[in-house]
Short mmCIF file of C-alpha atoms (C1' of nucleotides) in Angstrom, two decimals:
data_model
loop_
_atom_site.label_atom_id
_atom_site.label_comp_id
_atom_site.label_asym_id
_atom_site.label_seq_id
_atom_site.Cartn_x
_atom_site.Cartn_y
_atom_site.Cartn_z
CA UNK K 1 -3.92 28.49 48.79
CA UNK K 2 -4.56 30.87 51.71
CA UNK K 3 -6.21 33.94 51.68
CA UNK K 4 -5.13 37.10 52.17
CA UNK K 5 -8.01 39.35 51.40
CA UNK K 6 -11.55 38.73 50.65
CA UNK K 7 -13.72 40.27 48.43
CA UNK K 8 -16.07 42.24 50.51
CA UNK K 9 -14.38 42.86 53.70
CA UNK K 10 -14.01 45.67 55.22
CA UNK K 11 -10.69 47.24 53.64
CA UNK K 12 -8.68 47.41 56.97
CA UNK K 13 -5.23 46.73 55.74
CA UNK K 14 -2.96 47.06 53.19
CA UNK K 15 -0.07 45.16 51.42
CA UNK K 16 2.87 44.79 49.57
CA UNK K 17 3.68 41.11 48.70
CA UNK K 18 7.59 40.73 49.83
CA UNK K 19 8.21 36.96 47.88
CA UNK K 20 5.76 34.04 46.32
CA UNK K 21 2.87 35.07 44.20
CA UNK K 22 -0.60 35.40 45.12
CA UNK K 23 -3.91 35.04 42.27
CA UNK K 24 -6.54 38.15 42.60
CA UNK K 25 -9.52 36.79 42.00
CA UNK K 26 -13.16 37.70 41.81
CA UNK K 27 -16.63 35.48 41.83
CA UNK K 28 -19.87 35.47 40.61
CA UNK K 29 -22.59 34.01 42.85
CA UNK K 30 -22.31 30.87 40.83
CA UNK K 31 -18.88 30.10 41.31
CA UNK K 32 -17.46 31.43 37.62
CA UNK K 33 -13.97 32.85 38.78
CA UNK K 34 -12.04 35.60 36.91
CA UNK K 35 -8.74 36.05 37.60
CA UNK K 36 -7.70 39.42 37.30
CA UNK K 37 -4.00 39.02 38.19
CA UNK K 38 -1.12 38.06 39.79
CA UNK K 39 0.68 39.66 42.47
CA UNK K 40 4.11 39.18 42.65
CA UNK K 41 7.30 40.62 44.85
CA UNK K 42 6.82 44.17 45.40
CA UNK K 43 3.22 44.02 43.97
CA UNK K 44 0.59 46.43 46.40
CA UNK K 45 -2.74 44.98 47.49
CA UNK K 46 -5.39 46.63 48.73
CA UNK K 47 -5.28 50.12 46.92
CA UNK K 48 -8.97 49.98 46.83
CA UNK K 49 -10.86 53.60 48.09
CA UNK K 50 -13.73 52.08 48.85
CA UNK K 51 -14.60 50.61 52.06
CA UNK K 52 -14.44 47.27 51.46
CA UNK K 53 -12.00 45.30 49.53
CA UNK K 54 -13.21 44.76 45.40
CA UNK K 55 -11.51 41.54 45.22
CA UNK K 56 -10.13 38.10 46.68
CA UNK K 57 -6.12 37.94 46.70
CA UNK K 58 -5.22 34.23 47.43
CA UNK K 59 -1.50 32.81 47.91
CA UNK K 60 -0.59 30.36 44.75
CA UNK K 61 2.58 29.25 46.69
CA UNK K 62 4.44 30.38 50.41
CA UNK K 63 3.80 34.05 50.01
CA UNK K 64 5.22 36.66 52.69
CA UNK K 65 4.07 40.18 52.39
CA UNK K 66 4.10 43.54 54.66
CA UNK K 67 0.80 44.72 56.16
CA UNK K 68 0.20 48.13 57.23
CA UNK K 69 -3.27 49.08 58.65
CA UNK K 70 -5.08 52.32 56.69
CA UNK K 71 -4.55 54.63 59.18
CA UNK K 72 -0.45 53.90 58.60
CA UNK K 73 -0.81 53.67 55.25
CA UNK K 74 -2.63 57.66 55.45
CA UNK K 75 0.51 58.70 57.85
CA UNK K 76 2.83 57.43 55.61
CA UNK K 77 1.52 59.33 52.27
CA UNK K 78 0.88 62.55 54.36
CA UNK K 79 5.11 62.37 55.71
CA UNK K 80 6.48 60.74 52.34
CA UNK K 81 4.65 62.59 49.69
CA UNK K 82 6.83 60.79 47.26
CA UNK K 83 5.19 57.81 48.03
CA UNK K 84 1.79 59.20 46.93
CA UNK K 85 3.77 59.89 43.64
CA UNK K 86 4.99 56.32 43.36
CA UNK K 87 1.33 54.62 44.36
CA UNK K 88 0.06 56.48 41.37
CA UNK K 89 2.52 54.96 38.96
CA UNK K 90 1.94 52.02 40.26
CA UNK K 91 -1.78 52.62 40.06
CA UNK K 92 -1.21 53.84 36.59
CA UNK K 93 1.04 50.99 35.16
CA UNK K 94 -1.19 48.39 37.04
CA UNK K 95 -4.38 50.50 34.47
CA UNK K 96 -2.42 49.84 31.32
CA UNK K 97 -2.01 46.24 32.15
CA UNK K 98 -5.57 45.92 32.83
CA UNK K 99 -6.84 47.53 29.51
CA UNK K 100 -4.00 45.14 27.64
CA UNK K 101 -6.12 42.28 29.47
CA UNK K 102 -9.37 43.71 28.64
CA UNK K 103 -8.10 43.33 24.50
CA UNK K 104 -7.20 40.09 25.35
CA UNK K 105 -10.21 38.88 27.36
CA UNK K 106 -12.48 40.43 24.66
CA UNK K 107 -11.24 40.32 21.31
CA UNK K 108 -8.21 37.46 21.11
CA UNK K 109 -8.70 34.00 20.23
CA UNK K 110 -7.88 31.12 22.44
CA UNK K 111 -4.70 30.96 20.65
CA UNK K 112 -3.49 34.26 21.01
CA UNK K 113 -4.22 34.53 24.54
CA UNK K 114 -1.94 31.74 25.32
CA UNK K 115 0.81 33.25 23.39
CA UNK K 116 0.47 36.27 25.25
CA UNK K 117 0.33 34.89 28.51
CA UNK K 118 3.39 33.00 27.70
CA UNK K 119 5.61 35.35 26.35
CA UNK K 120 4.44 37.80 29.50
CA UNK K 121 5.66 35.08 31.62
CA UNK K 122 9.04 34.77 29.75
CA UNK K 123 9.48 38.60 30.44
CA UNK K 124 8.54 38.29 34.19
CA UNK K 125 11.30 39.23 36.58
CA UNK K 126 13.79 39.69 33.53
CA UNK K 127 14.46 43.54 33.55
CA UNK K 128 18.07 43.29 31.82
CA UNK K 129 17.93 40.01 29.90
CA UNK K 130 16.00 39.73 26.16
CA UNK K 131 14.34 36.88 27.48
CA UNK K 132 15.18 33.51 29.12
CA UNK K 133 13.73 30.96 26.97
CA UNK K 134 12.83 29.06 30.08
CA UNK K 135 10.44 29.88 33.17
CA UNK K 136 8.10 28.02 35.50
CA UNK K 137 4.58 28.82 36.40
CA UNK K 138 3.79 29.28 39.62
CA UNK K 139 -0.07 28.51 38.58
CA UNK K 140 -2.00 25.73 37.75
CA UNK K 141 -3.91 24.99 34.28
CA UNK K 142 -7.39 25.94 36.72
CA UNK K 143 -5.59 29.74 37.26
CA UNK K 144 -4.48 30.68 34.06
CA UNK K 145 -7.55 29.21 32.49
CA UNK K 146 -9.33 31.69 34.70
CA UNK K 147 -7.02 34.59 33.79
CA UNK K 148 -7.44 34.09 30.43
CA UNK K 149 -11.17 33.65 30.46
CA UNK K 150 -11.11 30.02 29.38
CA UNK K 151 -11.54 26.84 30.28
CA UNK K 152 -8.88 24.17 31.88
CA UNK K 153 -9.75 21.68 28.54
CA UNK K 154 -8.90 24.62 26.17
CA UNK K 155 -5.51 25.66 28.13
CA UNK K 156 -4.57 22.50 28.33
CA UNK K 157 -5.27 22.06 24.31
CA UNK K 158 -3.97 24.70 23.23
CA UNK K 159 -0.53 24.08 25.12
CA UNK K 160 -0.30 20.93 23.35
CA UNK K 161 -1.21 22.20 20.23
CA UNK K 162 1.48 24.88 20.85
CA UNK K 163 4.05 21.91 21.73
CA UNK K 164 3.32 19.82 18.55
CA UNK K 165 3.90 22.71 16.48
CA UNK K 166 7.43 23.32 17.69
CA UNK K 167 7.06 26.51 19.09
CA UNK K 168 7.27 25.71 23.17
CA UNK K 169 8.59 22.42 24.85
CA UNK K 170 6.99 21.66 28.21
CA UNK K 171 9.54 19.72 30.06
CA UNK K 172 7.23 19.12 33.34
CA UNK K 173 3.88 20.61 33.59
CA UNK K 174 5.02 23.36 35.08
CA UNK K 175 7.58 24.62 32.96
CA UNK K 176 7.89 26.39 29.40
CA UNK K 177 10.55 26.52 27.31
CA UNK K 178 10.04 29.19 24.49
CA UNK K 179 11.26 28.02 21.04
CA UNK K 180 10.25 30.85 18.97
CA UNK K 181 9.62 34.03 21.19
CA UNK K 182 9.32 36.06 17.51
CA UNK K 183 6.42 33.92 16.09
CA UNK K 184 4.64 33.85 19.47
CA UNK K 185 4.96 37.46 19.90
CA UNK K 186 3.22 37.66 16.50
CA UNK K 187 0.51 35.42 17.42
CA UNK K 188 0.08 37.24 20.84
CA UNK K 189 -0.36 40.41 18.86
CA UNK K 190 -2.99 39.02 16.57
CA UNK K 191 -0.88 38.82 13.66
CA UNK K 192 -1.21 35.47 12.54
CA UNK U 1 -16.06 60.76 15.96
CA UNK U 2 -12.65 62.53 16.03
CA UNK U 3 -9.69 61.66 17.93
CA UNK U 4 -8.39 63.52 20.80
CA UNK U 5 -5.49 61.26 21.77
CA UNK U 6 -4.03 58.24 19.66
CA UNK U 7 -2.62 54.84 20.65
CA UNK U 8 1.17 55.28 20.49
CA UNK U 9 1.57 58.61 19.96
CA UNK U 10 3.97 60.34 22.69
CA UNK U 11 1.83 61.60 25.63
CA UNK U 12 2.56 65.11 25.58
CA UNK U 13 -0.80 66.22 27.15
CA UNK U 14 -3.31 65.16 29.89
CA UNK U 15 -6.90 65.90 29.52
CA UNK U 16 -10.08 66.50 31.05
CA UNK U 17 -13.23 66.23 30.03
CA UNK U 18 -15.64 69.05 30.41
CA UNK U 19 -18.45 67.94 28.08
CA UNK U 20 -19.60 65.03 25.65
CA UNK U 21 -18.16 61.48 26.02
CA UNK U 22 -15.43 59.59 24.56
CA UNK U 23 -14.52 56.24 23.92
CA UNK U 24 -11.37 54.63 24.94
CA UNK U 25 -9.77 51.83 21.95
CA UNK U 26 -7.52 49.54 22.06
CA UNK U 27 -6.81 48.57 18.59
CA UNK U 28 -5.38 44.78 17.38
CA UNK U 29 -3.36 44.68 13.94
CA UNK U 30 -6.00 43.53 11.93
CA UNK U 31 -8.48 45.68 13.03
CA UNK U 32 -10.18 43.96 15.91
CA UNK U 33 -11.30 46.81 18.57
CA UNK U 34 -11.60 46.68 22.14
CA UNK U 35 -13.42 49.59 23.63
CA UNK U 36 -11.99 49.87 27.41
CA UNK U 37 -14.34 52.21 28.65
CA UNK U 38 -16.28 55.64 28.06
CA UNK U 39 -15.21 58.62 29.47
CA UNK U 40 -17.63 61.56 30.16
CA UNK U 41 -17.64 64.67 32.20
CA UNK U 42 -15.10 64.79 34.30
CA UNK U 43 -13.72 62.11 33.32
CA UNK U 44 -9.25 62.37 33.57
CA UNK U 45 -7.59 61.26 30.54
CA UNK U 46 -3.91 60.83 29.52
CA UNK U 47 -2.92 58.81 32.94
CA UNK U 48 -0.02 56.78 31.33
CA UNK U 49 3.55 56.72 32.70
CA UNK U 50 5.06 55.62 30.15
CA UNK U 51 6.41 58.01 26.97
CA UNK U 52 3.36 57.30 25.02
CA UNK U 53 -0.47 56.89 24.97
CA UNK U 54 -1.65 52.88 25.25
CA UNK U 55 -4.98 53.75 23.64
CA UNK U 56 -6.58 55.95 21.42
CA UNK U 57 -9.47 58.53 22.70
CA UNK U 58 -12.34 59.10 20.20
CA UNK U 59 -15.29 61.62 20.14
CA UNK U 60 -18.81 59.91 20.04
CA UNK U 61 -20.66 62.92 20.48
CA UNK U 62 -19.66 66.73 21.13
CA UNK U 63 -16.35 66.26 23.07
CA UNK U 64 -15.13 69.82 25.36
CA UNK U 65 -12.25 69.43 27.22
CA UNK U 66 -8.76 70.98 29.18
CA UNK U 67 -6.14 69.96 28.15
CA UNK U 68 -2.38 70.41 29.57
CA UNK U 69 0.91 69.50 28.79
CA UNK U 70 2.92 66.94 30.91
CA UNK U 71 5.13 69.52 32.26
CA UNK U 72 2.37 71.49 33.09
CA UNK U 73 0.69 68.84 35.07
CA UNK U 74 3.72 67.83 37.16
CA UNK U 75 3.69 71.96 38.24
CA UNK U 76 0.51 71.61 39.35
CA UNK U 77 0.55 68.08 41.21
CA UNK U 78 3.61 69.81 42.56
CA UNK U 79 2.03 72.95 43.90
CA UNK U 80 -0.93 71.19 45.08
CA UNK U 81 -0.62 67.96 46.83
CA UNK U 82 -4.06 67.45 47.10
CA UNK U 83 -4.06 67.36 43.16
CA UNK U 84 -2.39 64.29 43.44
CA UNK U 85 -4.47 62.46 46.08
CA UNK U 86 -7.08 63.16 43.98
CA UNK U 87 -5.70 61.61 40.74
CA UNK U 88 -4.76 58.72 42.88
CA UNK U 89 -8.22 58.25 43.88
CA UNK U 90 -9.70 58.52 40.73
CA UNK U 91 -7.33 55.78 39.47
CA UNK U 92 -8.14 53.45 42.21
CA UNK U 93 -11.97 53.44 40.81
CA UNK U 94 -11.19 53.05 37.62
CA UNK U 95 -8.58 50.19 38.49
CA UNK U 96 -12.09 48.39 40.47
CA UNK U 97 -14.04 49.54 37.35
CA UNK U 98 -11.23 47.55 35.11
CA UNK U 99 -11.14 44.48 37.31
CA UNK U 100 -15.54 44.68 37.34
CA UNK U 101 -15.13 44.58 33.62
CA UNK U 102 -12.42 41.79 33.12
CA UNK U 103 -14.83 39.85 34.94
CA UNK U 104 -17.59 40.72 32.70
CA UNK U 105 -15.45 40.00 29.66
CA UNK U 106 -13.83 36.77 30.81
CA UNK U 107 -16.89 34.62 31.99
CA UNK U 108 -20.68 36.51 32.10
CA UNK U 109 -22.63 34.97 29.24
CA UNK U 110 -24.13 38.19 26.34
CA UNK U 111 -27.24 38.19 28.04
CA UNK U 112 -25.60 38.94 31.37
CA UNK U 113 -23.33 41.97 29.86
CA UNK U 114 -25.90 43.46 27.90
CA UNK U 115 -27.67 43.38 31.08
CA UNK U 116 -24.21 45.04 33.20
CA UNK U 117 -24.18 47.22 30.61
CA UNK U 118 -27.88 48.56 30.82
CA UNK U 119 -27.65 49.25 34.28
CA UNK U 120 -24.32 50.53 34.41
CA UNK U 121 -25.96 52.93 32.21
CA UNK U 122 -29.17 54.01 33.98
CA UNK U 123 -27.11 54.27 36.91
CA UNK U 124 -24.79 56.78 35.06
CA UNK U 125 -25.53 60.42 36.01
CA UNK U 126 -28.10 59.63 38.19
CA UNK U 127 -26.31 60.25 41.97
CA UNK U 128 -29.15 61.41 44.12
CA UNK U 129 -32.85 59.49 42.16
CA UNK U 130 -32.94 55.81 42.75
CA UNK U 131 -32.25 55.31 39.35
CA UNK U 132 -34.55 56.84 36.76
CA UNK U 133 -35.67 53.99 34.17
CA UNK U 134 -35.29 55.84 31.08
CA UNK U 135 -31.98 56.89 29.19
CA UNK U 136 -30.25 57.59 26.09
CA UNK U 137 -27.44 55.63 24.72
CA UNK U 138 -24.94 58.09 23.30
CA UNK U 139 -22.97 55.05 21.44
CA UNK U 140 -24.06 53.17 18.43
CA UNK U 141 -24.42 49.53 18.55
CA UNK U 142 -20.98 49.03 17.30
CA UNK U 143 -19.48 51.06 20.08
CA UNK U 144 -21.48 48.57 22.61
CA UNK U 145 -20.44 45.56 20.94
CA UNK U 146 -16.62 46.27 21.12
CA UNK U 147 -17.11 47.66 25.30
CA UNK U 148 -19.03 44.26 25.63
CA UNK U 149 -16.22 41.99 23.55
CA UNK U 150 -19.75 40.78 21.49
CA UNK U 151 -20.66 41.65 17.91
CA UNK U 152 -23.20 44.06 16.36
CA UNK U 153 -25.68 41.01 15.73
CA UNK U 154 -25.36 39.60 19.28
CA UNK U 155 -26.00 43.11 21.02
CA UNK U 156 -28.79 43.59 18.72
CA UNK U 157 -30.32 40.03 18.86
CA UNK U 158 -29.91 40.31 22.43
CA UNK U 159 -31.53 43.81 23.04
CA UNK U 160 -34.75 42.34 21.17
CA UNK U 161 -34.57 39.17 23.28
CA UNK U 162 -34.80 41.15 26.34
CA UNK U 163 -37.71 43.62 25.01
CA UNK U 164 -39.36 40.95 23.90
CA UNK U 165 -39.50 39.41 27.27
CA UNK U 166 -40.89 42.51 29.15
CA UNK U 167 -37.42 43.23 30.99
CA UNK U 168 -37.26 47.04 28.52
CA UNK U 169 -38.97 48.68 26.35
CA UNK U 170 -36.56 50.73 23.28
CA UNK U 171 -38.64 53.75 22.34
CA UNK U 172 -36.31 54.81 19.88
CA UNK U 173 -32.72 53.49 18.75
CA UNK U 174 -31.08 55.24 21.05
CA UNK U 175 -33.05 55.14 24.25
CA UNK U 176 -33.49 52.36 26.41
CA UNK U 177 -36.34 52.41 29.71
CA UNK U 178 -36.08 49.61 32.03
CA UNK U 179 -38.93 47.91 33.15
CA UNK U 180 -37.63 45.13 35.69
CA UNK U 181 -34.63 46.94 37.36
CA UNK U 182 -34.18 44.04 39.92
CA UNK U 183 -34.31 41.24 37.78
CA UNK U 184 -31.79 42.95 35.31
CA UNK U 185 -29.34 43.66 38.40
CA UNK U 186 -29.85 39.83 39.16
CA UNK U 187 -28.87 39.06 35.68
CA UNK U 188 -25.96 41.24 35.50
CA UNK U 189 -25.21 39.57 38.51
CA UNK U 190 -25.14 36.40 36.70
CA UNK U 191 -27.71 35.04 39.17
CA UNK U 192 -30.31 34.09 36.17
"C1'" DC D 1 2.46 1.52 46.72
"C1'" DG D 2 -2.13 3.17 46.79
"C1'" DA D 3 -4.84 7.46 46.84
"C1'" DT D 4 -6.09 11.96 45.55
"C1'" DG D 5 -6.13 15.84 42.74
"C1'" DA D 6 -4.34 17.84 38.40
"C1'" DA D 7 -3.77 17.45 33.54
"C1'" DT D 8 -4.74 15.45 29.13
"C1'" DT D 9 -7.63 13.70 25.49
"C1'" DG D 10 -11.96 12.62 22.96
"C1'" DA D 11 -16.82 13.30 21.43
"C1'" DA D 12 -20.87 15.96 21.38
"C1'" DA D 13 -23.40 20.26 22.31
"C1'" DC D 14 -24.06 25.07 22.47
"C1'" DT D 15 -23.27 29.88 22.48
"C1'" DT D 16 -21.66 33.24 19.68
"C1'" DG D 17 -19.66 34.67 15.25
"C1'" DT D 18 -19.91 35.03 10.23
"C1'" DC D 19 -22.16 35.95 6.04
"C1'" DA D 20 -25.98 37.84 3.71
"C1'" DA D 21 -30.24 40.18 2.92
"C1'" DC D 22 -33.47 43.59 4.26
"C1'" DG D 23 -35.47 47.80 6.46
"C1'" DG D 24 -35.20 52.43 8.31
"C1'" DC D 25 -33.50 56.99 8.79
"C1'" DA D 26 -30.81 61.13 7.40
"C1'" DG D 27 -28.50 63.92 4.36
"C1'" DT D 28 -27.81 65.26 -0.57
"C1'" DG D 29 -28.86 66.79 -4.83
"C1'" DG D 30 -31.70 66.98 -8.77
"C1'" DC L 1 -40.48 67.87 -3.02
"C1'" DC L 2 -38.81 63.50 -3.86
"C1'" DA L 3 -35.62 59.96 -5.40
"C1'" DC L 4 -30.93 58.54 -4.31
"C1'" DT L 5 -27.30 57.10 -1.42
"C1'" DG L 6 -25.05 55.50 2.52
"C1'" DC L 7 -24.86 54.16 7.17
"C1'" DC L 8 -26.85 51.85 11.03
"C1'" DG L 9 -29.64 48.42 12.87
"C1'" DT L 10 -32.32 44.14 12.57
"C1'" DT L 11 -33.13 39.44 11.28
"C1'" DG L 12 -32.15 34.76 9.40
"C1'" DA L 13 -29.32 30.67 8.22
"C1'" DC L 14 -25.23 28.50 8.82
"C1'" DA L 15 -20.43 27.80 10.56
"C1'" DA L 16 -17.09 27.55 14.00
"C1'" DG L 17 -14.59 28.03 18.23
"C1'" DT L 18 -15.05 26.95 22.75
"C1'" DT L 19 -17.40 24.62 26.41
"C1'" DT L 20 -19.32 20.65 28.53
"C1'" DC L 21 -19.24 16.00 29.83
"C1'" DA L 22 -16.71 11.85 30.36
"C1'" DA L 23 -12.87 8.79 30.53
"C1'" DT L 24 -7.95 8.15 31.07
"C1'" DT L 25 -3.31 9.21 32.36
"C1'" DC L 26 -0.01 11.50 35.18
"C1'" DA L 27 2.08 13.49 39.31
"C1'" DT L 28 2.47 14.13 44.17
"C1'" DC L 29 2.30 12.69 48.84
"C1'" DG L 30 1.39 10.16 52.72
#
DNA sequence: CGATGAATTGAAACTTGTCAACGGCAGTGG
DNA sequence: CCACTGCCGTTGACAAGTTTCAATTCATCG
C-alpha cells in the first residue's frame, strides 16, 4: 500500500518494477480515483517527459523494483541506443492497451468490462500456455472497481452474477476460476 | 470522412499529418464507437508494434499528410537517432494524454467532460495567447459524443445547459466562445 | 476470540441512455 | 427560384443501468 511515485512530484527517478504489482492511479480533488493500470514485473514507471510525474504508482502487495535517477536513465539511452528502441515499444504497446481501456471505460457495459478484465487476467504472465483456467488477483474489489470505472457494489454484483451463471467459480475472494473462457471472450468483445 | 488507416488492416505505413484533423476509432462488434483521440497537424500516426493497425483513422475535415512505409521508417530512425528520441517523446504525451482521458471516461460526471473537452479545445493551437475564448469545433456532435463515451442527446442537452447558465455562448453550430474560463477549468477539474 | 476492514446483498435514487418528434441547414433537381 | 430530401442538432418523455445508502456477512490478524 506504499507509494512509489506521486502524482505531481518532481519526476526525479525512474523504474522498472522487478516482482509484486503496483496500481497507477490518478485523483480528482474530490477523491474519485481512476485506475489506469497495473504494473507488473518488468513493467517501466516513470516514462513521463514532463517535469513532474502524471500519476500516483502505489504497491498492491511487497513490490521490489530498480530505480535509476534521470540523469542515468539519459546516459543509458545515449550508450545503449537499443534501449531507446525498446522504451518505444514499450511506450507503444503500453498506447494500444490504453486505447483498448478507453473502449472499455467508454462504451462497454458493466458486464462486459468484467469479462474483459477477467479473461486479461487469465492471460497475464501466460506467454506459452492457452490459458490457465485459474489465477489470483493481486487487487481488491476497491482497485478493479476503479480500473474499470465502477463501483465496489457493481464489481462485486456482477462477479456473482457471473458465478450463478456458471461461467467463473470464485473459490476464495481472491481467486477466479474461468469456466467458459469462449463465452466470456464473447461478452468481453461486446458480442452478447 | 474517409479513411486513411483501418482497424486491423496490416500496418504497412506510418503517417504524418500535415493538414486537417482526424479522428482515431475504436470500433465494438455491434457498432458501438469509441473515438480515442483527434489527431491534427503534426500529429504521428501508425505507432503500433504489432503487424497490424488497433484503430481506424478517419478524415473529419480536409486531411494532408506523409506517409511512409515501415521499412522506410526503420531507415530513417536508423540514420537519425534523434528521429527516434523524438517519436519516443511524442509517445510519452500521448501515453499522459491517454491516462488524462481514462480518467475522464471512468469517473468525471457529462457536465465535467463536456467541460474537459471545451477547454482542451480552446487551449488547442493557441501556444503563445492566454487562451483566446472563441473557437471552432471541426467535429460534429456525434464525433464529441463517442471522444466523451456520452451520446448525441447528452452532449447536446449539456452544451445548452451550460449556455444557458452564462458559462458560453454558441454563435453558430460549430463555434463555441467561452465566457467563464476559470470556472469551466474548475469544472473540468471536477471541483463543481 | 474479538476487532477491523473488505465483500456481499438489498432497496431506493439518479444520471444518462433510449425512443421519438421536430426544426434547421445544405444540396439537388424540377 | 423554390420545393424536396436528407442529415445534423435540439428537445421531450420515459426507461434502464449503475450508483448511493444501509445493513449484514465474511475474512484476517492481533
Amino acid at each position: 500500500g506504499t507509494t512509489i511515485v506521486a502524482e505531481g512530484d518532481p519526476a526525479t527517478h525512474f523504474f522498472n518494477i522487478s516482482s509484486g504489482t503496483a496500481r497507477m492511479v490518478k485523483l480528482l480533488p474530490d477523491g474519485r480515483r481512476q485506475i489506469t493500470g497495473f504494473a507488473s514485473v518488468g513493467h517501466f514507471l516513470g516514462l513521463a517527459v514532463s517535469d513532474s510525474y502524471s500519476f500516483s504508482a502505489e504497491a498492491i502487495d511487497t513490490v521490489h523494483y530498480c530505480r535509476f535517477s534521470r540523469a542515468r536513465l539519459r546516459e543509458l539511452l545515449d550508450d545503449y541506443p537499443a534501449m531507446e528502441k525498446r522504451l518505444l515499444e514499450v511506450a507503444s504497446n503500453e498506447l494500444v492497451a490504453a486505447q483498448e481501456q478507453m473502449l472499455l471505460l467508454g462504451r462497454k457495459t458493466a458486464r462486459e468490462r468484467m469479462a474483459s478484465f477477467l479473461m486479461a487476467q487469465s492471460r497475464q504472465g501466460v506467454p506459452c500456455q492457452q490459458s490457465r483456467a485459474k489465477f489470483g488477483l493481486p487487487m481488491t474489489r476497491g482497485d478493479i472497481a476503479d480500473y474499470l470505472g465502477l463501483t465496489i457494489e457493481t464489481v462485486s454484483r456482477t462477479l456473482t452474477k457471473l458465478k450463478t451463471e456458471g461461467y467463473i467459480a470464485i473459490p476464495t475472494i481472491s481467486e477466479i476460476v474461468v469456466r467458459s473462457p469462449e463465452a466470456l471472450d464473447e461478452m468481453a468483445a461486446g458480442e452478447a
